[in-house]
Amino acid sequence: MSPSRRHQLLAWAVPRLRRSGELESPEVERARLVEAHARAPGGLPTRLVPRFARRFSVVTEVLKGAAGDFSSYVVTPRGTDPQRTVVYLHGGGYVSGIDPFHVRYLARLATALGARIVLPDYPLAPEHTWRDSHDPLVDLVARWTADSGELILAGDSAGGGYALALALALRDRGGPQPARLLLHAPWVDLTTSTPETAAFSAEDPWLFLGKLHAYAAWWAGSPDDLARPEVSPALGDLHGLPAALMFCGTRDTLAPGCRLLDRRAAEAGWDLAYVERPGLIHVYPLLPLIPEARDAWQRTLEFLT
């Protein structure tokens, strides 16, 4: 099935609106990101959700990280007593914070499932590495899993990889486990070991390989950590994980990593349903007003309910 015209329009527009481009140099990119983080307003960007304050309550929790405190937002539909919780790790290459489209998607998910959303605002690279937030996020998910009934662990892009890394840590720790995993084009192999990655990246209008190499190095903190399951969970032991649903398009630099995860899941006997759509761009289920996203939405609700 060919991509829709609406998808093709967004595939042209989104990278331009996001000012996507290849890495100029690691030094220039690091300085740009540090400046952007210093200017970031913080809090939840809710402007794409009509009447957000009337429809949802927000409680901010403070998590103790290795390099300082950071926030986690608990978003609950007003007038409900949720029996489900979705812990969602946002994407952004580990260098960008929560986006208005994340909040839009999660508001829809909370309403459709009657669920609360837990959205950690974890510290970002290049100032921080995975070590600054991993352990407190494992504790966070474990606490919500034990206290809130059914828990869904989810994420997109870098956040999808982070969600999978947390699921591995929770499995190894023992105790209550998430009921389901939902992964949107997860970044699961920061070593970029799949040889097809460069060819896929050449067709991707949004993600650029030079930037991904830099972001991966900053998030890992050292070359020795790049292949660790906390950083590249597709390379870890995938036995005994909860059932999962994963989406990816083939016009996406991360597609080879998703295929690698799919192959290794089959070898491990992990129940992972992989939906791959030809010609679609990165995190297409989160994009507005395209039929491909509507189809992914229906599959998601069928999987989670």
mmCIF file of C-alpha atoms in Angstrom:
data_model
loop_
_atom_site.group_PDB
_atom_site.id
_atom_site.type_symbol
_atom_site.label_atom_id
_atom_site.label_comp_id
_atom_site.label_asym_id
_atom_site.label_seq_id
_atom_site.Cartn_x
_atom_site.Cartn_y
_atom_site.Cartn_z
ATOM 1 C CA MET A 1 0.000 0.000 0.000
ATOM 2 C CA SER A 2 1.405 3.386 -1.014
ATOM 3 C CA PRO A 3 1.643 6.205 1.525
ATOM 4 C CA SER A 4 -1.314 8.570 1.527
ATOM 5 C CA ARG A 5 -1.081 12.083 0.109
ATOM 6 C CA ARG A 6 -1.522 13.517 3.592
ATOM 7 C CA HIS A 7 1.410 11.457 4.806
ATOM 8 C CA GLN A 8 3.549 12.620 1.910
ATOM 9 C CA LEU A 9 2.695 16.230 2.701
ATOM 10 C CA LEU A 10 3.714 15.759 6.333
ATOM 11 C CA ALA A 11 6.854 13.889 5.284
ATOM 12 C CA TRP A 12 7.812 17.044 3.377
ATOM 13 C CA ALA A 13 6.614 19.552 5.984
ATOM 14 C CA VAL A 14 7.618 18.076 9.349
ATOM 15 C CA PRO A 15 11.401 18.050 8.783
ATOM 16 C CA ARG A 16 11.228 21.647 7.560
ATOM 17 C CA LEU A 17 9.124 22.792 10.490
ATOM 18 C CA ARG A 18 11.549 21.027 12.852
ATOM 19 C CA ARG A 19 14.517 22.505 10.955
ATOM 20 C CA SER A 20 16.015 19.059 10.576
ATOM 21 C CA GLY A 21 19.481 18.808 9.088
ATOM 22 C CA GLU A 22 22.721 16.920 9.268
ATOM 23 C CA LEU A 23 25.311 17.505 11.963
ATOM 24 C CA GLU A 24 27.589 20.491 11.375
ATOM 25 C CA SER A 25 30.038 19.313 14.027
ATOM 26 C CA PRO A 26 29.707 17.679 17.455
ATOM 27 C CA GLU A 27 30.982 20.852 19.103
ATOM 28 C CA VAL A 28 28.469 23.118 17.375
ATOM 29 C CA GLU A 29 25.619 20.717 18.046
ATOM 30 C CA ARG A 30 26.537 20.343 21.715
ATOM 31 C CA ALA A 31 26.597 24.117 22.166
ATOM 32 C CA ARG A 32 23.237 24.480 20.397
ATOM 33 C CA LEU A 33 21.597 21.870 22.582
ATOM 34 C CA VAL A 34 23.002 23.213 25.847
ATOM 35 C CA GLU A 35 21.699 26.667 24.949
ATOM 36 C CA ALA A 36 18.290 25.259 23.972
ATOM 37 C CA HIS A 37 18.022 23.361 27.261
ATOM 38 C CA ALA A 38 18.880 26.493 29.227
ATOM 39 C CA ARG A 39 16.095 28.416 27.447
ATOM 40 C CA ALA A 40 13.458 25.645 27.693
ATOM 41 C CA PRO A 41 10.410 26.816 29.682
ATOM 42 C CA GLY A 42 9.792 23.473 31.409
ATOM 43 C CA GLY A 43 6.425 21.987 32.297
ATOM 44 C CA LEU A 44 3.986 20.224 30.030
ATOM 45 C CA PRO A 45 3.417 21.756 26.576
ATOM 46 C CA THR A 46 -0.379 21.368 26.422
ATOM 47 C CA ARG A 47 -1.296 23.837 23.661
ATOM 48 C CA LEU A 48 -2.427 21.146 21.202
ATOM 49 C CA VAL A 49 -4.992 19.717 23.638
ATOM 50 C CA PRO A 50 -8.202 21.800 23.762
ATOM 51 C CA ARG A 51 -9.354 22.643 27.321
ATOM 52 C CA PHE A 52 -6.520 20.615 28.788
ATOM 53 C CA ALA A 53 -6.792 22.120 32.290
ATOM 54 C CA ARG A 54 -10.533 21.422 32.426
ATOM 55 C CA ARG A 55 -10.186 17.849 31.198
ATOM 56 C CA PHE A 56 -7.079 16.681 33.073
ATOM 57 C CA SER A 57 -5.418 17.117 36.427
ATOM 58 C CA VAL A 58 -1.625 17.156 36.651
ATOM 59 C CA VAL A 59 0.485 16.246 39.661
ATOM 60 C CA THR A 60 4.259 16.682 39.531
ATOM 61 C CA GLU A 61 6.447 14.137 41.277
ATOM 62 C CA VAL A 62 10.129 14.776 41.980
ATOM 63 C CA LEU A 63 12.536 11.924 41.262
ATOM 64 C CA LYS A 64 16.023 11.737 42.738
ATOM 65 C CA GLY A 65 18.537 11.241 39.963
ATOM 66 C CA ALA A 66 22.269 10.594 40.137
ATOM 67 C CA ALA A 67 23.000 14.132 38.923
ATOM 68 C CA GLY A 68 20.068 15.944 40.536
ATOM 69 C CA ASP A 69 16.304 15.916 40.789
ATOM 70 C CA PHE A 70 13.952 15.745 37.813
ATOM 71 C CA SER A 71 10.188 15.785 37.348
ATOM 72 C CA SER A 72 7.596 13.202 36.422
ATOM 73 C CA TYR A 73 4.066 14.335 35.515
ATOM 74 C CA VAL A 74 0.998 12.297 36.468
ATOM 75 C CA VAL A 75 -1.869 13.233 34.135
ATOM 76 C CA THR A 76 -5.354 11.965 35.061
ATOM 77 C CA PRO A 77 -8.674 12.545 33.258
ATOM 78 C CA ARG A 78 -10.866 14.537 35.621
ATOM 79 C CA GLY A 79 -13.790 12.708 37.198
ATOM 80 C CA THR A 80 -12.192 9.272 36.805
ATOM 81 C CA ASP A 81 -10.616 6.683 39.077
ATOM 82 C CA PRO A 82 -8.213 4.992 36.649
ATOM 83 C CA GLN A 83 -7.485 1.300 37.012
ATOM 84 C CA ARG A 84 -4.795 1.499 34.331
ATOM 85 C CA THR A 85 -1.570 3.442 34.185
ATOM 86 C CA VAL A 86 0.552 4.238 31.129
ATOM 87 C CA VAL A 87 4.165 5.131 31.869
ATOM 88 C CA TYR A 88 5.361 6.874 28.718
ATOM 89 C CA LEU A 89 8.981 7.680 27.850
ATOM 90 C CA HIS A 90 9.085 10.523 25.338
ATOM 91 C CA GLY A 91 11.239 10.568 22.238
ATOM 92 C CA GLY A 92 13.606 13.235 21.001
ATOM 93 C CA GLY A 93 16.951 11.490 20.503
ATOM 94 C CA TYR A 94 17.696 11.807 24.226
ATOM 95 C CA VAL A 95 18.449 15.483 23.547
ATOM 96 C CA SER A 96 14.939 16.984 23.234
ATOM 97 C CA GLY A 97 12.239 17.249 25.865
ATOM 98 C CA ILE A 98 8.505 16.572 25.912
ATOM 99 C CA ASP A 99 6.826 17.778 22.728
ATOM 100 C CA PRO A 100 3.238 19.090 22.263
ATOM 101 C CA PHE A 101 2.535 16.116 19.984
ATOM 102 C CA HIS A 102 3.483 13.747 22.816
ATOM 103 C CA VAL A 103 0.950 15.442 25.075
ATOM 104 C CA ARG A 104 -1.694 15.403 22.329
ATOM 105 C CA TYR A 105 -1.218 11.679 21.737
ATOM 106 C CA LEU A 106 -1.201 10.849 25.431
ATOM 107 C CA ALA A 107 -4.332 12.901 26.125
ATOM 108 C CA ARG A 108 -6.119 10.819 23.488
ATOM 109 C CA LEU A 109 -4.750 7.607 24.972
ATOM 110 C CA ALA A 110 -5.768 8.580 28.512
ATOM 111 C CA THR A 111 -9.296 9.372 27.343
ATOM 112 C CA ALA A 112 -9.692 6.224 25.237
ATOM 113 C CA LEU A 113 -8.353 3.882 27.920
ATOM 114 C CA GLY A 114 -9.642 5.705 30.988
ATOM 115 C CA ALA A 115 -6.032 5.649 32.166
ATOM 116 C CA ARG A 116 -3.661 7.917 34.021
ATOM 117 C CA ILE A 117 -0.471 8.856 32.200
ATOM 118 C CA VAL A 118 2.901 9.039 33.954
ATOM 119 C CA LEU A 119 5.306 11.093 31.855
ATOM 120 C CA PRO A 120 8.876 11.400 33.198
ATOM 121 C CA ASP A 121 10.787 14.515 32.143
ATOM 122 C CA TYR A 122 14.141 12.754 32.311
ATOM 123 C CA PRO A 123 17.440 14.720 32.090
ATOM 124 C CA LEU A 124 18.834 15.043 28.587
ATOM 125 C CA ALA A 125 22.114 14.614 26.741
ATOM 126 C CA PRO A 126 24.669 16.042 26.177
ATOM 127 C CA GLU A 127 24.672 17.296 29.788
ATOM 128 C CA HIS A 128 23.460 13.918 31.080
ATOM 129 C CA THR A 129 23.813 10.209 30.342
ATOM 130 C CA TRP A 130 21.566 7.198 30.927
ATOM 131 C CA ARG A 131 23.131 6.757 34.365
ATOM 132 C CA ASP A 132 21.509 9.962 35.641
ATOM 133 C CA SER A 133 17.936 8.682 35.309
ATOM 134 C CA HIS A 134 17.864 4.912 34.721
ATOM 135 C CA ASP A 135 17.644 3.656 38.306
ATOM 136 C CA PRO A 136 15.012 6.158 39.511
ATOM 137 C CA LEU A 137 12.898 5.382 36.435
ATOM 138 C CA VAL A 138 13.084 1.643 37.129
ATOM 139 C CA ASP A 139 11.936 2.428 40.676
ATOM 140 C CA LEU A 140 9.142 4.650 39.326
ATOM 141 C CA VAL A 141 7.761 1.984 36.991
ATOM 142 C CA ALA A 142 8.061 -0.699 39.670
ATOM 143 C CA ARG A 143 6.099 1.441 42.135
ATOM 144 C CA TRP A 144 3.301 2.228 39.675
ATOM 145 C CA THR A 145 3.179 -1.418 38.567
ATOM 146 C CA ALA A 146 2.716 -2.558 42.160
ATOM 147 C CA ASP A 147 0.235 0.161 43.151
ATOM 148 C CA SER A 148 -2.008 0.859 40.171
ATOM 149 C CA GLY A 149 -3.352 -2.375 38.741
ATOM 150 C CA GLU A 150 -2.617 -2.868 35.054
ATOM 151 C CA LEU A 151 0.414 -0.947 33.792
ATOM 152 C CA ILE A 152 1.408 -0.271 30.195
ATOM 153 C CA LEU A 153 4.997 0.782 29.494
ATOM 154 C CA ALA A 154 5.323 2.774 26.285
ATOM 155 C CA GLY A 155 7.464 5.203 24.357
ATOM 156 C CA ASP A 156 8.464 6.567 20.975
ATOM 157 C CA SER A 157 11.857 6.772 19.285
ATOM 158 C CA ALA A 158 14.525 7.216 21.988
ATOM 159 C CA GLY A 159 11.756 6.897 24.559
ATOM 160 C CA GLY A 160 10.713 3.584 23.038
ATOM 161 C CA GLY A 161 14.234 2.301 23.482
ATOM 162 C CA TYR A 162 14.268 3.625 27.033
ATOM 163 C CA ALA A 163 10.950 1.912 27.778
ATOM 164 C CA LEU A 164 12.360 -1.405 26.553
ATOM 165 C CA ALA A 165 15.516 -0.904 28.620
ATOM 166 C CA LEU A 166 13.370 -0.336 31.711
ATOM 167 C CA ALA A 167 11.354 -3.481 30.938
ATOM 168 C CA LEU A 168 14.593 -5.487 30.832
ATOM 169 C CA ALA A 169 15.672 -4.059 34.181
ATOM 170 C CA LEU A 170 12.284 -4.780 35.758
ATOM 171 C CA ARG A 171 12.366 -8.366 34.521
ATOM 172 C CA ASP A 172 15.830 -8.855 35.993
ATOM 173 C CA ARG A 173 14.771 -7.303 39.289
ATOM 174 C CA GLY A 174 11.740 -9.590 39.662
ATOM 175 C CA GLY A 175 8.429 -8.607 41.182
ATOM 176 C CA PRO A 176 5.385 -7.229 39.332
ATOM 177 C CA GLN A 177 5.888 -6.620 35.612
ATOM 178 C CA PRO A 178 4.129 -4.319 33.128
ATOM 179 C CA ALA A 179 1.176 -5.943 31.386
ATOM 180 C CA ARG A 180 2.036 -4.631 27.894
ATOM 181 C CA LEU A 181 4.725 -2.726 25.992
ATOM 182 C CA LEU A 182 3.878 -0.213 23.241
ATOM 183 C CA LEU A 183 6.802 0.934 21.087
ATOM 184 C CA HIS A 184 6.668 3.559 18.318
ATOM 185 C CA ALA A 185 9.770 3.347 16.084
ATOM 186 C CA PRO A 186 11.992 2.682 19.098
ATOM 187 C CA TRP A 187 15.702 3.484 19.026
ATOM 188 C CA VAL A 188 16.949 0.160 20.348
ATOM 189 C CA ASP A 189 20.480 -0.186 18.953
ATOM 190 C CA LEU A 190 22.647 2.866 19.599
ATOM 191 C CA THR A 191 25.707 1.021 18.271
ATOM 192 C CA THR A 192 24.115 1.209 14.783
ATOM 193 C CA SER A 193 25.376 -2.320 14.206
ATOM 194 C CA THR A 194 22.821 -3.102 11.485
ATOM 195 C CA PRO A 195 24.575 -2.706 8.110
ATOM 196 C CA GLU A 196 21.416 -1.469 6.355
ATOM 197 C CA THR A 197 21.184 1.670 8.502
ATOM 198 C CA ALA A 198 23.065 3.982 6.133
ATOM 199 C CA ALA A 199 20.864 3.005 3.172
ATOM 200 C CA PHE A 200 17.680 3.597 5.163
ATOM 201 C CA SER A 201 19.009 6.908 6.450
ATOM 202 C CA ALA A 202 19.556 8.107 2.881
ATOM 203 C CA GLU A 203 15.768 7.932 2.363
ATOM 204 C CA ASP A 204 14.838 9.496 5.714
ATOM 205 C CA PRO A 205 13.935 13.217 5.529
ATOM 206 C CA TRP A 206 13.854 13.669 9.302
ATOM 207 C CA LEU A 207 16.602 11.720 11.109
ATOM 208 C CA PHE A 208 20.258 12.178 10.202
ATOM 209 C CA LEU A 209 22.919 9.596 10.893
ATOM 210 C CA GLY A 210 25.638 12.007 11.962
ATOM 211 C CA LYS A 211 23.401 13.457 14.650
ATOM 212 C CA LEU A 212 22.343 10.007 15.816
ATOM 213 C CA HIS A 213 25.985 8.966 16.233
ATOM 214 C CA ALA A 214 26.662 12.059 18.346
ATOM 215 C CA TYR A 215 23.497 11.696 20.420
ATOM 216 C CA ALA A 216 24.215 8.010 21.042
ATOM 217 C CA ALA A 217 27.747 8.760 22.226
ATOM 218 C CA TRP A 218 26.524 11.489 24.586
ATOM 219 C CA TRP A 219 23.716 9.360 26.018
ATOM 220 C CA ALA A 220 25.986 6.347 26.555
ATOM 221 C CA GLY A 221 28.655 8.505 28.180
ATOM 222 C CA SER A 222 31.471 6.197 27.078
ATOM 223 C CA PRO A 223 32.071 3.815 24.153
ATOM 224 C CA ASP A 224 32.049 0.894 26.583
ATOM 225 C CA ASP A 225 28.409 1.620 27.490
ATOM 226 C CA LEU A 226 26.979 1.820 23.957
ATOM 227 C CA ALA A 227 26.178 -1.902 23.766
ATOM 228 C CA ARG A 228 24.828 -2.212 27.297
ATOM 229 C CA PRO A 229 21.154 -3.276 27.491
ATOM 230 C CA GLU A 230 20.377 -0.047 29.372
ATOM 231 C CA VAL A 231 21.441 1.852 26.225
ATOM 232 C CA SER A 232 20.930 -0.617 23.349
ATOM 233 C CA PRO A 233 18.218 -2.972 24.624
ATOM 234 C CA ALA A 234 17.872 -4.829 21.300
ATOM 235 C CA LEU A 235 21.277 -6.341 22.060
ATOM 236 C CA GLY A 236 20.201 -7.622 25.479
ATOM 237 C CA ASP A 237 18.491 -10.814 26.637
ATOM 238 C CA LEU A 238 14.879 -10.568 25.426
ATOM 239 C CA HIS A 239 13.457 -13.602 27.232
ATOM 240 C CA GLY A 240 10.507 -13.208 29.576
ATOM 241 C CA LEU A 241 9.288 -9.768 28.523
ATOM 242 C CA PRO A 242 5.619 -8.700 28.433
ATOM 243 C CA ALA A 243 3.691 -8.886 25.169
ATOM 244 C CA ALA A 244 4.539 -5.926 22.950
ATOM 245 C CA LEU A 245 3.323 -4.038 19.891
ATOM 246 C CA MET A 246 5.836 -2.109 17.752
ATOM 247 C CA PHE A 247 5.271 0.242 14.800
ATOM 248 C CA CYS A 248 7.791 1.541 12.276
ATOM 249 C CA GLY A 249 7.848 2.820 8.710
ATOM 250 C CA THR A 250 10.550 2.013 6.183
ATOM 251 C CA ARG A 251 11.418 5.646 5.462
ATOM 252 C CA ASP A 252 13.055 5.732 8.873
ATOM 253 C CA THR A 253 16.702 5.464 9.871
ATOM 254 C CA LEU A 254 15.644 3.379 12.871
ATOM 255 C CA ALA A 255 13.845 0.699 10.825
ATOM 256 C CA PRO A 256 16.866 -1.656 10.658
ATOM 257 C CA GLY A 257 17.093 -1.571 14.445
ATOM 258 C CA CYS A 258 13.387 -2.399 14.706
ATOM 259 C CA ARG A 259 13.880 -5.312 12.318
ATOM 260 C CA LEU A 260 16.816 -6.491 14.419
ATOM 261 C CA LEU A 261 14.619 -6.360 17.510
ATOM 262 C CA ASP A 262 11.894 -8.301 15.708
ATOM 263 C CA ARG A 263 14.349 -11.042 14.682
ATOM 264 C CA ARG A 264 15.881 -11.319 18.141
ATOM 265 C CA ALA A 265 12.424 -11.358 19.747
ATOM 266 C CA ALA A 266 11.461 -14.360 17.615
ATOM 267 C CA GLU A 267 14.673 -16.136 18.621
ATOM 268 C CA ALA A 268 13.944 -15.438 22.302
ATOM 269 C CA GLY A 269 10.295 -16.489 22.120
ATOM 270 C CA TRP A 270 9.154 -12.992 23.091
ATOM 271 C CA ASP A 271 5.604 -12.116 21.993
ATOM 272 C CA LEU A 272 6.341 -9.016 19.905
ATOM 273 C CA ALA A 273 3.892 -7.966 17.174
ATOM 274 C CA TYR A 274 5.724 -5.819 14.619
ATOM 275 C CA VAL A 275 3.793 -3.570 12.216
ATOM 276 C CA GLU A 276 6.001 -2.170 9.449
ATOM 277 C CA ARG A 277 4.519 0.169 6.827
ATOM 278 C CA PRO A 278 6.356 0.810 3.526
ATOM 279 C CA GLY A 279 7.355 4.390 2.823
ATOM 280 C CA LEU A 280 6.233 5.908 6.124
ATOM 281 C CA ILE A 281 8.384 8.275 8.158
ATOM 282 C CA HIS A 282 9.542 8.207 11.748
ATOM 283 C CA VAL A 283 6.886 7.796 14.498
ATOM 284 C CA TYR A 284 4.083 8.001 11.947
ATOM 285 C CA PRO A 285 1.389 6.861 14.457
ATOM 286 C CA LEU A 286 1.872 10.129 16.359
ATOM 287 C CA LEU A 287 1.355 12.329 13.298
ATOM 288 C CA PRO A 288 -1.992 14.122 12.998
ATOM 289 C CA LEU A 289 -4.666 13.699 10.347
ATOM 290 C CA ILE A 290 -3.191 10.860 8.298
ATOM 291 C CA PRO A 291 -5.025 7.584 7.611
ATOM 292 C CA GLU A 292 -1.944 5.530 8.501
ATOM 293 C CA ALA A 293 -2.013 6.996 12.021
ATOM 294 C CA ARG A 294 -5.720 6.182 12.336
ATOM 295 C CA ASP A 295 -5.000 2.568 11.438
ATOM 296 C CA ALA A 296 -2.168 2.404 13.997
ATOM 297 C CA TRP A 297 -4.494 3.937 16.586
ATOM 298 C CA GLN A 298 -7.096 1.207 16.075
ATOM 299 C CA ARG A 299 -4.439 -1.511 16.299
ATOM 300 C CA THR A 300 -3.118 0.083 19.480
ATOM 301 C CA LEU A 301 -6.521 0.163 21.154
ATOM 302 C CA GLU A 302 -7.207 -3.452 20.147
ATOM 303 C CA PHE A 303 -3.869 -4.474 21.661
ATOM 304 C CA LEU A 304 -4.312 -2.557 24.913
ATOM 305 C CA THR A 305 -7.990 -3.336 25.613
#
